[in-house]
Coordinates of C-alpha atoms in Angstrom, one line a residue:
X1 CA 125.1 62.7 -15.9
X2 CA 124.9 66.1 -17.2
X3 CA 121.7 68.1 -16.4
X4 CA 120.4 67.8 -20.0
X5 CA 120.3 63.9 -19.7
X6 CA 118.8 64.1 -16.3
X7 CA 116.0 66.2 -17.5
X8 CA 115.2 64.1 -20.5
X9 CA 115.2 60.6 -17.7
X10 CA 112.5 62.8 -15.7
X11 CA 111.0 63.7 -19.0
X12 CA 110.8 60.1 -19.7
X13 CA 109.7 58.7 -16.3
X14 CA 107.1 61.3 -16.7
X15 CA 105.4 60.3 -19.9
X16 CA 105.6 56.8 -18.4
X17 CA 103.6 57.9 -15.3
X18 CA 101.7 60.0 -17.5
X19 CA 100.7 56.7 -19.6
X20 CA 100.1 54.3 -16.5
X21 CA 97.7 57.5 -15.4
X22 CA 96.1 57.3 -18.5
X23 CA 95.7 53.6 -18.5
X24 CA 94.1 53.6 -14.9
X25 CA 91.7 55.9 -15.6
X26 CA 90.7 53.9 -19.2
X27 CA 90.5 51.2 -16.5
X28 CA 88.3 53.1 -13.8
X29 CA 86.1 54.3 -16.8
X30 CA 85.5 50.7 -17.9
X31 CA 85.3 49.8 -14.8
X32 CA 82.3 52.5 -14.0
X33 CA 80.7 51.8 -17.2
X34 CA 80.3 48.0 -16.8
X35 CA 79.4 48.6 -13.5
X36 CA 76.3 50.9 -14.7
X37 CA 75.7 48.6 -17.1
X38 CA 75.0 45.5 -14.4
X39 CA 73.6 47.8 -12.2
X40 CA 71.3 48.5 -14.7
X41 CA 70.6 45.3 -15.3
X42 CA 70.2 44.2 -11.9
X43 CA 67.6 46.8 -11.3
X44 CA 65.6 46.0 -14.4
X45 CA 65.5 42.2 -13.2
X46 CA 65.0 43.2 -9.8
X47 CA 62.0 45.0 -10.7
X48 CA 60.9 42.3 -13.1
X49 CA 61.2 39.9 -9.5
X50 CA 59.3 42.1 -7.9
X51 CA 56.4 42.1 -10.2
X52 CA 56.3 38.3 -10.2
X53 CA 56.8 38.4 -6.5
X54 CA 53.4 40.8 -6.0
X55 CA 52.3 38.6 -9.3
X56 CA 52.7 35.5 -7.2
X57 CA 51.5 36.6 -3.7
X58 CA 48.1 37.5 -5.6
X59 CA 47.8 34.3 -7.1
X60 CA 48.7 32.8 -3.8
X61 CA 46.4 34.7 -2.6
X62 CA 43.4 33.6 -4.6
X63 CA 44.8 30.1 -4.6
X64 CA 44.1 30.5 -0.7
X65 CA 40.7 31.8 -0.9
X66 CA 39.7 29.3 -3.5
X67 CA 41.3 26.2 -1.6
X68 CA 39.2 27.7 1.5
X69 CA 35.7 27.8 -0.6
X70 CA 36.2 24.8 -1.8
X71 CA 36.8 23.3 1.4
X72 CA 33.5 25.0 2.9
X73 CA 32.0 23.8 -0.3
X74 CA 33.3 20.1 0.0
X75 CA 32.4 20.4 3.8
X76 CA 29.2 21.7 3.0
X77 CA 28.5 18.9 0.5
X78 CA 29.7 16.1 2.5
X79 CA 27.4 17.0 5.3
X80 CA 24.8 17.3 2.4
X81 CA 25.6 13.6 1.1
X82 CA 25.9 12.4 4.4
X83 CA 22.4 13.7 5.8
X84 CA 20.9 12.4 2.2
X85 CA 22.6 8.5 2.6
X86 CA 21.3 9.0 6.1
X87 CA 17.7 9.8 5.2
X88 CA 17.8 7.4 2.5
X89 CA 19.0 4.6 5.1
X90 CA 16.1 5.8 7.7
X91 CA 13.3 6.0 4.4
X92 CA 14.5 2.4 3.2
X93 CA 13.5 1.0 6.9
X94 CA 10.7 3.0 7.5
X95 CA 7.5 1.1 6.6
X96 CA 8.9 -1.7 5.4
X97 CA 5.9 -4.1 4.4
X98 CA 5.3 -7.2 2.3
X99 CA 2.9 -6.6 -0.3
X100 CA 0.5 -9.6 -1.5
X101 CA -1.5 -9.2 -4.6
X102 CA -4.2 -12.2 -5.2
X103 CA -6.3 -12.7 -8.6
X104 CA -9.3 -14.1 -7.2
X105 CA -9.8 -16.1 -11.0
X106 CA -6.6 -18.0 -9.4
X107 CA -7.3 -18.3 -5.7
X108 CA -10.8 -18.3 -4.3
X109 CA -11.6 -18.3 -0.5
X110 CA -13.4 -20.9 0.7
X111 CA -16.5 -21.4 1.4
X112 CA -16.5 -21.6 5.2
X113 CA -15.9 -17.9 4.4
X114 CA -17.2 -16.5 1.8
X115 CA -20.7 -17.4 3.1
X116 CA -20.4 -15.4 6.3
X117 CA -20.3 -12.5 5.2
X118 CA -18.3 -9.4 6.9
X119 CA -17.7 -12.3 9.9
X120 CA -16.2 -14.1 7.3
X121 CA -14.3 -11.7 5.4
X122 CA -12.6 -10.8 8.3
X123 CA -11.9 -14.2 9.5
X124 CA -10.4 -14.9 6.3
X125 CA -8.2 -11.5 6.0
X126 CA -6.9 -12.5 9.9
X127 CA -6.4 -15.7 8.2
X128 CA -3.9 -14.4 5.4
X129 CA -2.2 -12.3 8.0
X130 CA -1.3 -15.2 10.0
X131 CA -0.8 -17.3 6.7
X132 CA 2.1 -14.7 5.3
X133 CA 3.2 -14.1 8.4
X134 CA 4.5 -17.7 9.5
X135 CA 5.6 -18.0 5.9
X136 CA 8.0 -14.8 6.6
X137 CA 8.5 -15.3 10.1
X138 CA 12.7 -15.0 9.7
X139 CA 11.8 -11.4 7.5
X140 CA 8.8 -9.4 8.9
X141 CA 10.1 -8.5 12.6
X142 CA 8.2 -5.3 12.6
X143 CA 7.5 -5.6 8.9
X144 CA 3.8 -4.8 7.5
X145 CA 1.9 -7.0 5.2
X146 CA -0.1 -4.9 2.6
X147 CA -2.6 -7.3 0.7
X148 CA -4.6 -6.5 -2.0
X149 CA -7.1 -8.8 -3.5
X150 CA -8.5 -8.2 -7.1
X151 CA -11.6 -9.5 -8.6
X152 CA -14.4 -9.4 -10.8
X153 CA -16.9 -9.6 -8.3
X154 CA -20.0 -9.7 -10.5
X155 CA -18.3 -12.7 -12.3
X156 CA -17.1 -14.8 -9.0
X157 CA -21.1 -14.2 -8.0
X158 CA -22.2 -16.2 -11.0
X159 CA -19.3 -18.7 -11.0
X160 CA -20.2 -19.5 -7.3
X161 CA -24.0 -19.2 -8.1
X162 CA -23.6 -22.8 -9.7
X163 CA -21.8 -24.6 -7.2
X164 CA -23.3 -27.4 -4.9
X165 CA -23.7 -24.6 -2.2
X166 CA -24.6 -21.7 -4.3
X167 CA -23.8 -18.4 -2.6
X168 CA -25.8 -14.9 -2.6
X169 CA -24.7 -11.9 -3.6
X170 CA -25.4 -10.3 -0.8
X171 CA -22.9 -12.6 1.4
X172 CA -20.3 -12.1 -1.1
X173 CA -20.6 -8.5 -1.3
X174 CA -20.4 -8.0 2.9
X175 CA -17.6 -10.6 2.7
X176 CA -15.6 -8.6 0.2
X177 CA -16.3 -5.8 2.9
X178 CA -15.5 -7.7 5.9
X179 CA -12.1 -8.5 4.7
X180 CA -11.1 -4.9 3.6
X181 CA -12.0 -4.3 7.4
X182 CA -10.4 -6.9 8.9
X183 CA -7.2 -5.8 8.3
X184 CA -5.9 -1.6 8.2
X185 CA -3.8 -2.3 5.0
X186 CA -6.1 -5.3 2.9
X187 CA -8.1 -4.1 -0.1
X188 CA -10.7 -6.4 -1.9
X189 CA -10.5 -4.5 -5.2
X190 CA -13.8 -4.7 -7.6
X191 CA -12.5 -4.3 -11.2
X192 CA -15.8 -4.9 -12.6
X193 CA -16.2 -6.8 -16.1
X194 CA -13.6 -6.1 -19.0
X195 CA -10.8 -8.0 -20.8
X196 CA -7.7 -8.5 -18.3
X197 CA -9.6 -5.8 -16.2
X198 CA -7.9 -8.2 -13.3
X199 CA -4.7 -9.0 -14.6
X200 CA -3.5 -5.4 -15.8
X201 CA -4.6 -4.1 -12.2
X202 CA -2.5 -6.5 -10.1
X203 CA 0.5 -6.4 -12.9
X204 CA 0.9 -2.4 -12.8
X205 CA 0.0 -2.5 -8.9
X206 CA 2.7 -5.4 -8.5
X207 CA 5.1 -3.1 -11.0
X208 CA 5.1 0.2 -8.7
X209 CA 5.5 -1.7 -5.5
X210 CA 8.5 -3.8 -7.0
X211 CA 9.9 -0.3 -7.6
X212 CA 9.2 0.8 -4.1
X213 CA 12.4 0.3 -1.9
X214 CA 10.3 -0.3 1.4
X215 CA 8.6 -3.2 -0.2
X216 CA 10.7 -6.1 0.9
X217 CA 9.0 -8.9 -1.0
X218 CA 6.3 -9.2 -3.6
X219 CA 3.8 -12.2 -3.4
X220 CA 1.8 -12.6 -6.0
X221 CA -1.6 -15.2 -6.3
X222 CA -1.6 -15.5 -10.0
X223 CA -2.7 -18.0 -13.0
X224 CA -0.7 -19.6 -16.1
X225 CA -2.4 -17.2 -18.6
X226 CA -0.1 -15.9 -21.3
X227 CA 0.1 -12.7 -19.8
X228 CA 1.2 -13.2 -16.4
X229 CA 3.6 -15.6 -18.0
X230 CA 5.0 -12.8 -20.0
X231 CA 5.2 -10.5 -16.5
X232 CA 6.3 -12.8 -14.4
X233 CA 9.4 -13.4 -17.4
X234 CA 10.0 -9.7 -17.3
X235 CA 10.0 -9.3 -13.5
X236 CA 12.7 -12.3 -13.0
X237 CA 14.8 -10.9 -15.7
X238 CA 15.8 -7.9 -13.3
X239 CA 18.5 -8.8 -11.1
X240 CA 17.1 -6.6 -8.3
X241 CA 13.5 -8.1 -8.5
X242 CA 14.3 -11.4 -9.2
X243 CA 14.8 -12.2 -5.2
X244 CA 12.3 -9.9 -4.0
X245 CA 9.3 -11.8 -6.1
X246 CA 7.6 -15.1 -5.2
X247 CA 4.5 -16.7 -6.8
X248 CA 1.8 -18.4 -4.2
X249 CA 2.0 -22.2 -4.7
X250 CA -1.6 -23.6 -5.7
X251 CA -2.8 -27.1 -5.6
X252 CA -2.0 -28.4 -8.5
X253 CA 0.4 -26.0 -9.5
X254 CA 0.7 -25.7 -12.9
X255 CA 4.4 -26.0 -14.9
X256 CA 3.8 -22.9 -16.9
X257 CA 4.7 -21.2 -13.6
X258 CA 6.9 -23.3 -11.9
X259 CA 9.0 -23.2 -15.5
X260 CA 9.4 -20.1 -14.9
X261 CA 12.0 -20.2 -12.0
X262 CA 10.2 -17.8 -9.6
X263 CA 10.3 -19.0 -5.9
X264 CA 7.4 -20.5 -4.7
X265 CA 5.1 -19.8 -1.1
X266 CA 3.4 -22.2 0.2
X267 CA 0.5 -20.7 2.6
X268 CA -0.9 -23.4 3.3
X269 CA -4.0 -25.3 2.2
X270 CA -6.0 -23.9 4.6
X271 CA -7.5 -20.6 2.9
X272 CA -8.1 -21.0 -0.9
X273 CA -10.5 -23.3 -2.5
X274 CA -8.7 -26.4 -4.3
X275 CA -11.4 -27.1 -6.4
X276 CA -13.2 -24.6 -9.1
X277 CA -16.3 -23.9 -8.9
X278 CA -18.2 -25.3 -11.6
X279 CA -18.9 -22.5 -13.5
X280 CA -14.8 -21.0 -13.5
X281 CA -12.8 -22.1 -16.3
X282 CA -9.3 -22.7 -16.4
X283 CA -6.6 -19.6 -16.3
X284 CA -5.6 -20.3 -20.4
X285 CA -9.4 -20.9 -21.2
X286 CA -10.4 -17.3 -19.7
X287 CA -7.3 -15.8 -21.1
X288 CA -8.7 -16.6 -24.7
X289 CA -12.1 -15.4 -24.2
X290 CA -12.8 -11.8 -25.4
X291 CA -14.6 -10.3 -22.6
X292 CA -15.6 -6.5 -23.8
X293 CA -18.6 -5.5 -22.8
X294 CA -19.2 -3.0 -25.3
X295 CA -19.0 -6.1 -27.9
X296 CA -21.7 -8.5 -26.8
X297 CA -24.3 -5.9 -24.7
X298 CA -27.9 -6.0 -26.5
X299 CA -30.4 -3.5 -25.6
X300 CA -30.9 -1.2 -22.7
X301 CA -30.6 -3.6 -19.6
X302 CA -33.3 -3.6 -18.0
X303 CA -35.7 -6.7 -17.4
X304 CA -38.2 -7.5 -20.6
X305 CA -41.7 -7.7 -20.0
X306 CA -42.6 -10.4 -22.3
X307 CA -46.0 -10.1 -23.9
X308 CA -46.6 -14.3 -24.4
X309 CA -45.2 -17.0 -22.2
X310 CA -43.2 -18.3 -25.1
X311 CA -40.5 -20.4 -24.7
X312 CA -37.1 -19.1 -23.5
X313 CA -33.6 -20.3 -22.8
X314 CA -30.9 -18.5 -21.3
X315 CA -27.2 -18.9 -20.3
X316 CA -25.5 -16.9 -17.8
X317 CA -22.0 -17.7 -19.3
X318 CA -21.8 -20.3 -21.6
X319 CA -19.7 -21.9 -18.6
X320 CA -22.4 -21.2 -16.0
X321 CA -24.9 -23.8 -16.9
X322 CA -22.6 -26.8 -17.4
X323 CA -25.0 -29.6 -16.0
X324 CA -28.2 -30.4 -17.2
X325 CA -30.9 -28.5 -15.6
X326 CA -33.6 -30.8 -14.4
X327 CA -36.3 -29.9 -12.5
X328 CA -35.6 -30.1 -9.3
X329 CA -37.6 -31.9 -7.0
X330 CA -39.5 -30.6 -4.0
X331 CA -37.3 -30.4 -1.0
X332 CA -39.6 -30.7 1.8
X333 CA -37.5 -30.8 5.1
X334 CA -38.3 -30.1 8.7
X335 CA -36.5 -27.3 10.1
X336 CA -37.2 -24.4 12.4
X337 CA -41.2 -23.9 12.6
X338 CA -40.7 -20.8 11.0
X339 CA -39.0 -22.1 7.8
X340 CA -41.8 -25.0 7.3
X341 CA -44.1 -22.7 5.6
X342 CA -41.9 -21.9 3.1
X343 CA -40.3 -25.2 2.6
X344 CA -44.1 -26.4 1.7
X345 CA -44.8 -23.6 -0.6
X346 CA -41.6 -24.4 -2.5
X347 CA -42.7 -28.2 -2.5
X348 CA -46.0 -26.6 -4.5
X349 CA -44.0 -24.5 -6.9
X350 CA -44.2 -25.4 -10.7
X351 CA -41.4 -25.1 -12.5
X352 CA -41.2 -25.0 -16.5
X353 CA -38.2 -25.8 -18.7
X354 CA -37.7 -23.0 -21.1
X355 CA -35.3 -25.3 -23.8
X356 CA -33.4 -24.6 -26.9
X357 CA -35.9 -25.1 -29.9
X358 CA -34.7 -26.9 -33.1
X359 CA -32.3 -29.0 -31.7
X360 CA -31.4 -30.1 -35.5
X361 CA -30.4 -26.2 -36.3
X362 CA -27.1 -24.7 -35.5
X363 CA -27.5 -20.4 -35.7
X364 CA -23.8 -20.3 -35.6
X365 CA -20.3 -20.5 -34.3
X366 CA -21.7 -19.8 -30.6
X367 CA -24.7 -21.8 -30.7
X368 CA -28.2 -22.6 -29.4
X369 CA -28.6 -20.7 -25.7
X370 CA -28.6 -23.2 -23.2
X371 CA -31.8 -24.0 -21.7
X372 CA -33.1 -23.1 -17.9
X373 CA -35.6 -24.5 -15.5
X374 CA -37.7 -21.7 -14.1
X375 CA -40.3 -21.4 -11.6
X376 CA -43.6 -20.2 -13.2
X377 CA -44.6 -18.3 -10.2
X378 CA -41.4 -16.5 -10.5
X379 CA -41.8 -15.4 -14.4
X380 CA -45.0 -14.1 -13.3
X381 CA -43.7 -12.2 -10.5
X382 CA -40.7 -10.4 -12.2
X383 CA -43.3 -10.3 -15.3
X384 CA -45.7 -8.1 -13.8
X385 CA -42.9 -5.7 -12.9
X386 CA -43.5 -2.6 -15.4
X387 CA -41.9 0.5 -16.1
X388 CA -39.7 1.8 -13.5
X389 CA -40.5 -0.8 -11.2
X390 CA -38.4 -3.3 -13.5
X391 CA -35.1 -4.8 -12.4
X392 CA -31.9 -4.1 -13.8
X393 CA -30.8 -7.0 -15.8
X394 CA -26.9 -6.2 -15.1
X395 CA -27.2 -5.5 -11.9
X396 CA -28.8 -9.1 -10.9
X397 CA -27.0 -11.3 -13.5
X398 CA -23.6 -9.5 -14.3
X399 CA -22.9 -8.1 -10.9
X400 CA -23.4 -4.5 -9.6
X401 CA -24.7 -2.2 -12.4
X402 CA -21.9 0.5 -13.5
X403 CA -24.4 3.1 -14.4
X404 CA -26.4 3.1 -11.0
X405 CA -26.4 6.9 -11.0
X406 CA -28.3 7.1 -14.0
X407 CA -29.9 3.6 -14.2
X408 CA -34.0 4.4 -14.1
X409 CA -34.4 0.4 -12.8
X410 CA -34.7 -1.0 -9.5
X411 CA -31.3 -2.4 -7.8
X412 CA -32.4 -2.2 -3.9
X413 CA -34.7 -5.7 -4.8
X414 CA -33.3 -8.7 -3.2
X415 CA -34.3 -11.5 -5.7
X416 CA -34.5 -15.2 -4.7
X417 CA -32.7 -17.9 -6.9
X418 CA -35.9 -18.4 -8.6
X419 CA -36.4 -14.9 -9.8
X420 CA -33.0 -14.6 -11.0
X421 CA -33.3 -17.2 -13.0
X422 CA -36.6 -15.6 -14.1
X423 CA -34.9 -12.7 -14.9
X424 CA -32.4 -14.0 -16.9
X425 CA -35.1 -15.8 -19.4
X426 CA -36.5 -12.7 -19.6
X427 CA -33.3 -10.8 -20.2
X428 CA -32.9 -13.2 -23.5
X429 CA -35.6 -11.7 -25.5
X430 CA -33.0 -8.7 -25.9
X431 CA -30.6 -9.6 -29.3
X432 CA -27.4 -9.5 -28.0
X433 CA -25.5 -7.3 -30.9
X434 CA -22.9 -9.2 -31.8
X435 CA -24.9 -12.5 -32.0
X436 CA -23.6 -16.0 -33.3
X437 CA -20.2 -13.7 -33.0
X438 CA -20.4 -12.8 -29.3
X439 CA -17.3 -14.4 -27.2
X440 CA -18.6 -12.9 -24.1
X441 CA -18.8 -15.8 -21.4
X442 CA -21.2 -14.0 -19.4
X443 CA -23.5 -12.5 -21.6
X444 CA -26.9 -12.0 -20.7
X445 CA -28.7 -11.6 -24.0
X446 CA -30.0 -14.0 -26.8
X447 CA -28.2 -15.4 -29.3
X448 CA -31.0 -17.1 -31.0
X449 CA -34.9 -16.4 -31.0
X450 CA -36.0 -17.8 -27.6
X451 CA -40.1 -17.2 -29.0
X452 CA -39.7 -20.4 -31.5
X453 CA -42.5 -23.0 -30.5
X454 CA -43.4 -25.5 -33.5
X455 CA -41.3 -23.9 -36.2
X456 CA -43.5 -20.3 -35.6
X457 CA -41.9 -17.3 -34.0
X458 CA -44.8 -16.3 -31.3
X459 CA -43.7 -12.6 -30.2
X460 CA -45.6 -10.1 -32.1
X461 CA -42.6 -7.6 -31.9
X462 CA -39.7 -9.6 -32.2
X463 CA -36.7 -8.0 -32.1
X464 CA -33.9 -10.9 -33.3
X465 CA -33.1 -10.7 -36.9
X466 CA -33.7 -13.7 -39.4
X467 CA -29.9 -15.1 -39.0
X468 CA -31.5 -15.8 -35.5
X469 CA -34.3 -17.7 -36.6
X470 CA -34.4 -21.3 -38.2
X471 CA -35.1 -21.7 -41.6
X472 CA -38.7 -21.5 -43.1
X473 CA -39.9 -19.6 -39.8
X474 CA -43.6 -18.6 -39.5
X475 CA -44.1 -15.5 -38.0
X476 CA -47.2 -14.5 -36.0
X477 CA -46.7 -10.4 -36.9
X478 CA -44.4 -9.3 -40.0
X479 CA -42.2 -6.6 -37.7
X480 CA -39.1 -5.2 -39.2
X481 CA -36.5 -7.4 -38.7
X482 CA -32.5 -6.8 -39.9
X483 CA -32.1 -9.8 -42.2

């Protein structure tokens, strides 16, 4: 091979080598560019991941703190809840009691207690305590017995006063005090006169106790009046109240009460009277009457001193004097020597019947006031009392005077039975403001003129209107009268 050809061969080979080197350089450059791009992307991704990691750590820390706080709060609330549950259970088991509410219109204690005053009240309370404890012997344990007897004491007295064995108001009042003293949780509540006052108080008191978780059971002594029946149906409609409510069984038991489906509690026959006093109407009849004092009261409740001895009639409460009032026979007995003089004096006492006049005249819906037989000596004794020495009609005829703090008349006097009748007769000289429309059972005022005699109104200052006198009445004087 010539020297020129060798140089050409070297040149060719150099060019090939140069091309390979260029290719290598390009490859390396491309690789470097690619690596740089990848590195940049990885760096950015790494930074992003680092930031996300930082945020995740923050979230984790926050979640951890929140979870710990929630755990602490949960533990706190669980502790409080457990404490409240424990306190609630302790509260429910603390001072458990059975509540007994008695309407004395429906259940009247037997005479052997009511006539013994304070001691009789204490014995009645103990007997009732024993009867209730015996009835609930499987439920009581450490359970107390709370009793509330609700009564219009004045009305109860007027009813019992007409009994074969009449009561004195002092004995009845002392019986109520003794009953309340007999047991620490026993009460004898006098609600006074007023339409449905006793029923309303009993219902609301029973309702309050039945809402109290400490009250294990409520025992009600009630009548079958519409008001009580509606209350029973309301209470028995509550599933929580129904098993905790019973009514006392009476003799005879009213079908209306049995029909309510209430549980019946038989406390035995020795506590309450089976018979009703002559002056006491049935529960249904009593519920229909209107007993609003303001509507039936006449003038100021003081004993009116009549200027004449004109005949009069009275009615303590239309139901009180139901039997005919014949003059009582002389009661000459031979008790202890100390009372022989009193018996002899009573046998010599003269009585007069103050009867209704004009029996052929009907003054209106209420009719003529019923007659009453009164001792003339007692009439004279009461009539002689003047001014502030007069006796308070309301206090002695209707029970305790509700205005005693401002009433100007006498309240601390103890009249006998004849004097009470005399007070009632003289009270009839005050006309009832409702007249013949009076629906009050125990109204003590007059509903027709009591001064009529042989067609003449003998009272010189008669307060009664023309309508309270028979037709063609002649008047002793001509006072101003409403027609």
